[in-house]
GROMACS .gro file of C-alpha atoms in nm:
model
  337
    1MET     CA    1  -1.293  -2.916  -2.517
    2ALA     CA    2  -1.321  -2.958  -2.113
    3SER     CA    3  -1.157  -2.632  -2.021
    4GLN     CA    4  -1.427  -2.491  -2.312
    5ILE     CA    5  -1.744  -2.629  -2.184
    6PHE     CA    6  -1.600  -2.521  -1.853
    7SER     CA    7  -1.552  -2.179  -1.994
    8ALA     CA    8  -1.873  -2.189  -2.164
    9VAL     CA    9  -2.069  -2.221  -1.784
   10LEU     CA   10  -1.811  -1.973  -1.599
   11VAL     CA   11  -1.969  -1.692  -1.816
   12ILE     CA   12  -2.351  -1.851  -1.793
   13VAL     CA   13  -2.238  -1.810  -1.461
   14ILE     CA   14  -2.068  -1.464  -1.384
   15GLY     CA   15  -2.258  -1.277  -1.648
   16VAL     CA   16  -2.591  -1.427  -1.439
   17GLY     CA   17  -2.552  -1.415  -1.141
   18GLY     CA   18  -2.353  -1.081  -1.196
   19CYS     CA   19  -2.750  -0.966  -1.382
   20VAL     CA   20  -2.888  -1.042  -1.009
   21ALA     CA   21  -2.580  -0.933  -0.831
   22TYR     CA   22  -2.629  -0.615  -0.967
   23PHE     CA   23  -3.027  -0.570  -0.913
   24TRP     CA   24  -3.040  -0.705  -0.644
   25GLY     CA   25  -2.812  -0.475  -0.453
   26ALA     CA   26  -2.902  -0.175  -0.672
   27ASN     CA   27  -3.295  -0.202  -0.488
   28LYS     CA   28  -3.132  -0.278  -0.155
   29LEU     CA   29  -2.896   0.046  -0.139
   30LEU     CA   30  -3.225   0.222  -0.266
   31ASP     CA   31  -3.421   0.108  -0.014
   32LEU     CA   32  -3.134   0.212   0.266
   33VAL     CA   33  -3.076   0.543   0.080
   34PHE     CA   34  -3.551   0.607   0.071
   35PRO     CA   35  -3.623   0.406   0.357
   36ALA     CA   36  -4.003   0.386   0.320
   37HIS     CA   37  -4.016   0.182   0.657
   38GLY     CA   38  -3.912   0.368   0.979
   39VAL     CA   39  -3.948   0.712   0.884
   40SER     CA   40  -4.248   0.975   0.970
   41GLY     CA   41  -4.534   0.929   0.710
   42ALA     CA   42  -4.505   1.242   0.521
   43ALA     CA   43  -4.086   1.171   0.486
   44ALA     CA   44  -4.251   0.800   0.383
   45VAL     CA   45  -4.468   0.893   0.060
   46ASP     CA   46  -4.190   1.112  -0.037
   47ASN     CA   47  -3.908   0.834  -0.049
   48MET     CA   48  -4.179   0.631  -0.204
   49ARG     CA   49  -4.169   0.823  -0.530
   50ARG     CA   50  -3.819   0.931  -0.488
   51GLN     CA   51  -3.779   0.540  -0.548
   52GLY     CA   52  -4.070   0.496  -0.821
   53LEU     CA   53  -3.872   0.761  -0.994
   54ILE     CA   54  -3.511   0.624  -0.954
   55ARG     CA   55  -3.599   0.206  -0.978
   56PRO     CA   56  -3.727   0.191  -1.377
   57TRP     CA   57  -3.321   0.347  -1.403
   58LEU     CA   58  -3.219   0.071  -1.210
   59PHE     CA   59  -3.345  -0.119  -1.457
   60ILE     CA   60  -3.307   0.031  -1.779
   61GLY     CA   61  -3.004   0.207  -1.713
   62PRO     CA   62  -2.761  -0.072  -1.772
   63ALA     CA   63  -2.866  -0.215  -2.136
   64MET     CA   64  -2.886   0.210  -2.202
   65LEU     CA   65  -2.542   0.267  -2.107
   66ILE     CA   66  -2.496  -0.079  -2.358
   67LEU     CA   67  -2.722   0.080  -2.602
   68ILE     CA   68  -2.506   0.325  -2.630
   69VAL     CA   69  -2.144   0.202  -2.612
   70TYR     CA   70  -2.205  -0.134  -2.843
   71LEU     CA   71  -2.467   0.035  -3.050
   72ILE     CA   72  -2.424   0.453  -3.075
   73TYR     CA   73  -2.119   0.491  -3.019
   74PRO     CA   74  -1.999   0.191  -3.303
   75VAL     CA   75  -2.212   0.421  -3.585
   76ILE     CA   76  -2.126   0.729  -3.524
   77ASP     CA   77  -1.720   0.631  -3.609
   78THR     CA   78  -1.818   0.341  -3.875
   79LEU     CA   79  -2.040   0.667  -4.037
   80TRP     CA   80  -1.677   0.907  -3.948
   81LEU     CA   81  -1.454   0.739  -4.060
   82SER     CA   82  -1.630   0.604  -4.412
   83PHE     CA   83  -1.520   0.996  -4.510
   84HIS     CA   84  -1.155   0.864  -4.422
   85ASP     CA   85  -0.913   0.715  -4.669
   86ARG     CA   86  -0.797   0.239  -4.650
   87GLY     CA   87  -0.642   0.365  -4.336
   88GLY     CA   88  -0.914   0.550  -4.146
   89GLN     CA   89  -0.672   0.876  -4.127
   90ASN     CA   90  -0.674   1.149  -4.347
   91PHE     CA   91  -1.047   1.298  -4.404
   92ILE     CA   92  -1.121   1.174  -4.798
   93GLY     CA   93  -1.507   1.405  -4.775
   94LEU     CA   94  -1.754   1.240  -4.999
   95ALA     CA   95  -1.450   1.052  -5.223
   96ASN     CA   96  -1.531   0.696  -5.098
   97TYR     CA   97  -1.929   0.672  -5.147
   98GLU     CA   98  -1.829   0.832  -5.516
   99TRP     CA   99  -1.625   0.524  -5.520
  100ALA     CA  100  -1.920   0.310  -5.417
  101PHE     CA  101  -2.124   0.377  -5.710
  102GLY     CA  102  -1.908   0.410  -5.998
  103ASP     CA  103  -1.758   0.086  -5.873
  104ARG     CA  104  -1.923  -0.212  -6.052
  105GLU     CA  105  -1.910  -0.463  -5.797
  106PHE     CA  106  -2.075  -0.268  -5.583
  107ARG     CA  107  -2.384  -0.233  -5.808
  108ASN     CA  108  -2.386  -0.597  -5.832
  109SER     CA  109  -2.431  -0.611  -5.559
  110ILE     CA  110  -2.726  -0.368  -5.503
  111LEU     CA  111  -2.872  -0.641  -5.779
  112ASN     CA  112  -2.827  -0.897  -5.567
  113ASN     CA  113  -2.932  -0.804  -5.245
  114VAL     CA  114  -3.253  -0.604  -5.462
  115LEU     CA  115  -3.354  -0.992  -5.597
  116TRP     CA  116  -3.265  -1.124  -5.276
  117LEU     CA  117  -3.482  -0.868  -5.146
  118ALA     CA  118  -3.777  -0.985  -5.399
  119VAL     CA  119  -3.772  -1.338  -5.336
  120VAL     CA  120  -3.666  -1.387  -4.972
  121PRO     CA  121  -3.900  -1.209  -4.780
  122ALA     CA  122  -4.227  -1.271  -5.007
  123ALA     CA  123  -4.120  -1.701  -5.036
  124CYS     CA  124  -4.098  -1.708  -4.599
  125THR     CA  125  -4.383  -1.500  -4.590
  126PHE     CA  126  -4.591  -1.693  -4.836
  127LEU     CA  127  -4.536  -2.080  -4.721
  128GLY     CA  128  -4.567  -1.950  -4.395
  129LEU     CA  129  -4.905  -1.853  -4.388
  130ILE     CA  130  -5.007  -2.159  -4.595
  131ILE     CA  131  -4.836  -2.402  -4.374
  132ALA     CA  132  -4.935  -2.222  -4.032
  133VAL     CA  133  -5.367  -2.263  -4.207
  134LEU     CA  134  -5.254  -2.673  -4.341
  135THR     CA  135  -5.089  -2.716  -3.998
  136ASP     CA  136  -5.423  -2.669  -3.853
  137ARG     CA  137  -5.611  -2.852  -3.993
  138ILE     CA  138  -5.487  -3.216  -3.970
  139TRP     CA  139  -5.424  -3.380  -3.637
  140TRP     CA  140  -4.992  -3.359  -3.612
  141GLY     CA  141  -4.912  -3.056  -3.687
  142THR     CA  142  -4.818  -2.970  -3.366
  143ILE     CA  143  -4.560  -3.200  -3.486
  144ALA     CA  144  -4.515  -3.104  -3.870
  145LYS     CA  145  -4.510  -2.758  -3.738
  146SER     CA  146  -4.184  -2.792  -3.464
  147LEU     CA  147  -4.017  -2.959  -3.757
  148ILE     CA  148  -4.008  -2.679  -4.019
  149PHE     CA  149  -3.903  -2.427  -3.727
  150LEU     CA  150  -3.669  -2.623  -3.609
  151PRO     CA  151  -3.388  -2.473  -3.882
  152LEU     CA  152  -3.406  -2.161  -3.702
  153ALA     CA  153  -3.184  -2.254  -3.433
  154ILE     CA  154  -2.954  -2.391  -3.646
  155SER     CA  155  -2.703  -2.108  -3.741
  156PHE     CA  156  -2.672  -1.978  -4.111
  157VAL     CA  157  -2.332  -2.121  -4.093
  158GLY     CA  158  -2.377  -2.482  -3.995
  159ALA     CA  159  -2.707  -2.434  -4.216
  160SER     CA  160  -2.467  -2.381  -4.538
  161VAL     CA  161  -2.277  -2.632  -4.435
  162ILE     CA  162  -2.596  -2.842  -4.455
  163TRP     CA  163  -2.674  -2.775  -4.804
  164LYS     CA  164  -2.349  -2.748  -4.872
  165PHE     CA  165  -2.397  -3.204  -4.909
  166ILE     CA  166  -2.774  -3.093  -5.075
  167TYR     CA  167  -2.535  -2.913  -5.358
  168GLU     CA  168  -2.193  -3.116  -5.395
  169TYR     CA  169  -2.063  -3.225  -5.707
  170LYS     CA  170  -1.822  -3.480  -5.777
  171GLY     CA  171  -1.717  -3.495  -6.126
  172GLU     CA  172  -1.781  -3.724  -6.438
  173GLY     CA  173  -1.825  -4.033  -6.436
  174GLN     CA  174  -1.783  -3.999  -6.002
  175THR     CA  175  -2.102  -4.087  -5.759
  176GLN     CA  176  -2.270  -3.778  -5.705
  177ILE     CA  177  -2.305  -3.792  -5.331
  178GLY     CA  178  -2.478  -3.441  -5.295
  179ILE     CA  179  -2.856  -3.489  -5.307
  180LEU     CA  180  -2.937  -3.257  -5.532
  181ASN     CA  181  -2.651  -3.368  -5.834
  182ALA     CA  182  -2.803  -3.748  -5.720
  183ILE     CA  183  -3.126  -3.693  -5.835
  184VAL     CA  184  -3.063  -3.498  -6.181
  185THR     CA  185  -2.817  -3.797  -6.306
  186GLY     CA  186  -3.065  -4.076  -6.169
  187LEU     CA  187  -3.304  -3.890  -6.411
  188GLY     CA  188  -3.041  -3.886  -6.661
  189GLY     CA  189  -2.923  -3.538  -6.675
  190ASP     CA  190  -2.568  -3.393  -6.628
  191PRO     CA  191  -2.472  -3.326  -6.264
  192HIS     CA  192  -2.367  -2.927  -6.254
  193VAL     CA  193  -2.181  -2.741  -5.967
  194TRP     CA  194  -2.472  -2.531  -5.961
  195ILE     CA  195  -2.345  -2.275  -5.656
  196SER     CA  196  -2.136  -2.122  -5.971
  197ILE     CA  197  -2.407  -2.077  -6.138
  198PRO     CA  198  -2.434  -1.727  -6.216
  199PHE     CA  199  -2.773  -1.516  -6.185
  200TRP     CA  200  -2.940  -1.883  -6.003
  201ASN     CA  201  -2.668  -1.949  -5.804
  202ASN     CA  202  -2.854  -1.660  -5.591
  203PHE     CA  203  -3.166  -1.837  -5.592
  204PHE     CA  204  -2.997  -2.155  -5.454
  205LEU     CA  205  -2.866  -1.970  -5.176
  206MET     CA  206  -3.157  -1.808  -5.149
  207VAL     CA  207  -3.344  -2.167  -5.029
  208ILE     CA  208  -3.136  -2.166  -4.718
  209LEU     CA  209  -3.240  -1.876  -4.625
  210ILE     CA  210  -3.607  -2.011  -4.734
  211TRP     CA  211  -3.574  -2.270  -4.520
  212ILE     CA  212  -3.455  -2.065  -4.160
  213GLN     CA  213  -3.680  -1.857  -4.161
  214THR     CA  214  -4.005  -2.046  -4.344
  215GLY     CA  215  -4.025  -2.182  -3.972
  216PHE     CA  216  -4.009  -1.804  -3.799
  217ALA     CA  217  -4.306  -1.692  -4.041
  218MET     CA  218  -4.516  -1.980  -3.908
  219VAL     CA  219  -4.514  -1.954  -3.565
  220ILE     CA  220  -4.610  -1.580  -3.620
  221LEU     CA  221  -4.879  -1.629  -3.873
  222SER     CA  222  -5.010  -1.870  -3.669
  223SER     CA  223  -5.081  -1.710  -3.370
  224ALA     CA  224  -5.222  -1.486  -3.553
  225LEU     CA  225  -5.456  -1.657  -3.732
  226ARG     CA  226  -5.568  -1.784  -3.394
  227GLY     CA  227  -5.680  -1.509  -3.300
  228ILE     CA  228  -5.922  -1.395  -3.552
  229PRO     CA  229  -6.250  -1.421  -3.422
  230GLU     CA  230  -6.408  -1.795  -3.502
  231GLU     CA  231  -6.781  -1.602  -3.552
  232THR     CA  232  -6.705  -1.434  -3.868
  233ILE     CA  233  -6.526  -1.782  -3.988
  234GLU     CA  234  -6.877  -1.951  -3.899
  235ALA     CA  235  -7.096  -1.635  -4.107
  236ALA     CA  236  -6.883  -1.739  -4.405
  237VAL     CA  237  -6.937  -2.045  -4.429
  238ILE     CA  238  -7.310  -1.960  -4.324
  239ASP     CA  239  -7.269  -1.723  -4.596
  240GLY     CA  240  -7.149  -2.060  -4.804
  241ALA     CA  241  -6.800  -1.890  -4.918
  242ASN     CA  242  -6.616  -2.203  -4.961
  243PRO     CA  243  -6.227  -2.277  -4.804
  244PHE     CA  244  -5.994  -2.041  -5.049
  245GLN     CA  245  -6.261  -1.744  -5.034
  246ILE     CA  246  -6.236  -1.831  -4.619
  247PHE     CA  247  -5.858  -1.763  -4.636
  248TRP     CA  248  -5.783  -1.441  -4.945
  249LYS     CA  249  -6.094  -1.295  -4.807
  250ILE     CA  250  -6.188  -1.352  -4.407
  251MET     CA  251  -5.836  -1.439  -4.265
  252VAL     CA  252  -5.577  -1.264  -4.493
  253PRO     CA  253  -5.783  -0.926  -4.419
  254GLN     CA  254  -5.768  -0.941  -4.088
  255ILE     CA  255  -5.421  -1.011  -3.993
  256TRP     CA  256  -5.249  -0.874  -4.268
  257GLY     CA  257  -5.127  -0.626  -4.043
  258THR     CA  258  -4.913  -0.912  -3.914
  259ILE     CA  259  -4.782  -1.013  -4.239
  260ALA     CA  260  -4.684  -0.681  -4.272
  261VAL     CA  261  -4.423  -0.694  -3.993
  262VAL     CA  262  -4.318  -1.079  -4.104
  263TRP     CA  263  -4.249  -0.952  -4.452
  264THR     CA  264  -4.064  -0.611  -4.284
  265THR     CA  265  -3.907  -0.846  -4.024
  266ILE     CA  266  -3.713  -1.074  -4.290
  267THR     CA  267  -3.659  -0.791  -4.474
  268ILE     CA  268  -3.411  -0.643  -4.238
  269LEU     CA  269  -3.202  -0.991  -4.233
  270VAL     CA  270  -3.225  -1.016  -4.609
  271LEU     CA  271  -3.025  -0.644  -4.629
  272LYS     CA  272  -2.807  -0.755  -4.352
  273VAL     CA  273  -2.784  -1.166  -4.481
  274PHE     CA  274  -2.332  -1.219  -4.537
  275ASP     CA  275  -2.268  -1.593  -4.321
  276ILE     CA  276  -2.417  -1.803  -4.653
  277VAL     CA  277  -2.244  -1.636  -4.893
  278LEU     CA  278  -1.984  -1.609  -4.732
  279THR     CA  279  -1.994  -1.975  -4.678
  280MET     CA  280  -2.113  -2.122  -4.982
  281THR     CA  281  -1.964  -1.888  -5.247
  282ASN     CA  282  -1.787  -1.609  -5.089
  283GLY     CA  283  -1.910  -1.395  -5.313
  284GLN     CA  284  -1.808  -1.568  -5.625
  285TRP     CA  285  -1.948  -1.614  -5.988
  286ASN     CA  286  -2.210  -1.295  -5.926
  287SER     CA  287  -2.264  -1.379  -5.579
  288GLN     CA  288  -2.206  -1.086  -5.380
  289VAL     CA  289  -2.407  -0.922  -5.175
  290LEU     CA  290  -2.389  -0.551  -4.968
  291ALA     CA  291  -2.283  -0.704  -4.625
  292ASN     CA  292  -1.958  -0.993  -4.794
  293LEU     CA  293  -1.893  -0.666  -4.989
  294MET     CA  294  -1.824  -0.435  -4.707
  295PHE     CA  295  -1.654  -0.759  -4.517
  296ASP     CA  296  -1.417  -0.801  -4.771
  297TRP     CA  297  -1.341  -0.453  -4.797
  298MET     CA  298  -1.299  -0.416  -4.411
  299PHE     CA  299  -1.069  -0.742  -4.371
  300ARG     CA  300  -0.926  -0.850  -4.686
  301GLY     CA  301  -0.656  -0.710  -4.914
  302GLY     CA  302  -0.473  -0.556  -4.578
  303GLY     CA  303  -0.809  -0.358  -4.542
  304ASP     CA  304  -0.966  -0.088  -4.651
  305PHE     CA  305  -1.113   0.074  -4.305
  306GLY     CA  306  -1.313   0.371  -4.529
  307ARG     CA  307  -1.464   0.130  -4.847
  308GLY     CA  308  -1.585  -0.143  -4.565
  309ALA     CA  309  -1.722   0.165  -4.332
  310THR     CA  310  -1.933   0.317  -4.644
  311ILE     CA  311  -2.086   0.033  -4.767
  312ALA     CA  312  -2.185  -0.030  -4.406
  313ILE     CA  313  -2.351   0.282  -4.393
  314ILE     CA  314  -2.484   0.227  -4.720
  315ILE     CA  315  -2.669  -0.058  -4.572
  316MET     CA  316  -2.816   0.135  -4.195
  317ILE     CA  317  -2.921   0.375  -4.361
  318ALA     CA  318  -3.177   0.120  -4.631
  319VAL     CA  319  -3.236  -0.048  -4.362
  320ILE     CA  320  -3.338   0.253  -4.178
  321PRO     CA  321  -3.672   0.321  -4.330
  322ILE     CA  322  -3.794  -0.087  -4.316
  323MET     CA  323  -3.720  -0.085  -3.894
  324VAL     CA  324  -3.882   0.275  -3.867
  325TRP     CA  325  -4.219   0.101  -4.078
  326ASN     CA  326  -4.141  -0.206  -3.910
  327ILE     CA  327  -4.144  -0.035  -3.517
  328ARG     CA  328  -4.497   0.123  -3.616
  329GLN     CA  329  -4.659  -0.163  -3.769
  330ALA     CA  330  -4.612  -0.354  -3.505
  331ASN     CA  331  -4.726  -0.033  -3.234
  332ARG     CA  332  -5.022  -0.032  -3.408
  333GLU     CA  333  -5.122  -0.383  -3.369
  334THR     CA  334  -5.078  -0.385  -2.989
  335GLY     CA  335  -5.247  -0.052  -2.962
  336GLY     CA  336  -4.945   0.192  -2.918
  337HIS     CA  337  -4.866  -0.036  -2.606
   0.00000   0.00000   0.00000
């Protein structure tokens, strides 16, 4: 444990220290190459102009390099790999894509992803919006927001482990330590292995992601609600509008752009959901999703790099339109800045 803590601290120190040293050294070097002091007026102006052109690249250059190495190159390589066989050596054209759309498990994964997309973003956004409105009206609203936001700090695997205890099942005659089964048996019902019930187990898994992401939606939407001009609320009250009318007809339309951004952000996350399914069911009992299926084909059973890469590309293609729309909507919200 001590060695792990030391390694973590060392990495942080080297990482942060390296960044500080780079930016300080790069700026010093730029000032030495193109000095703005100790030279004639015309030369100083030219050097300051050159500094202005070069300095931004000193900051964004490393980020762009990392982006190319760790994002653009892997995308190109994954696309190329999707046209190859199991070992990634022999070119087989579109055979992997033909397999994907003809495979029953792949189609089932798509249906499950669609189900997640229909439920999770809507639930997170709706609950986040309602909680944001209600917590602004109570004196302990800040405490409530903190508690609701807290799950966002937990990893998906950690949250899944927590919910495993909630869904835990013990055999007949044994004390049910799982909260859900304890409640059911306390009411006279029979315990169940909830995450093994086909179709419905998807909803039990969705609850975990909703529990995590509702805090995110709440914080963003709460900020948007605070930006609504008080004059519009006061005018609606004077006109005799009740709280429900004020909420649906005054507040929601004014923050609709923010609602859409939150919705699509969570939608992108849902398309990539992997950890929860892997930890809870590993795709068993018809709970498979695309990201977990990709992991199975890529790293299990000897690995099939071609099919794993194919599923990765399909996920990326599904995410891109939503991401582009999300960026455009966010730019519109900020006035293009």
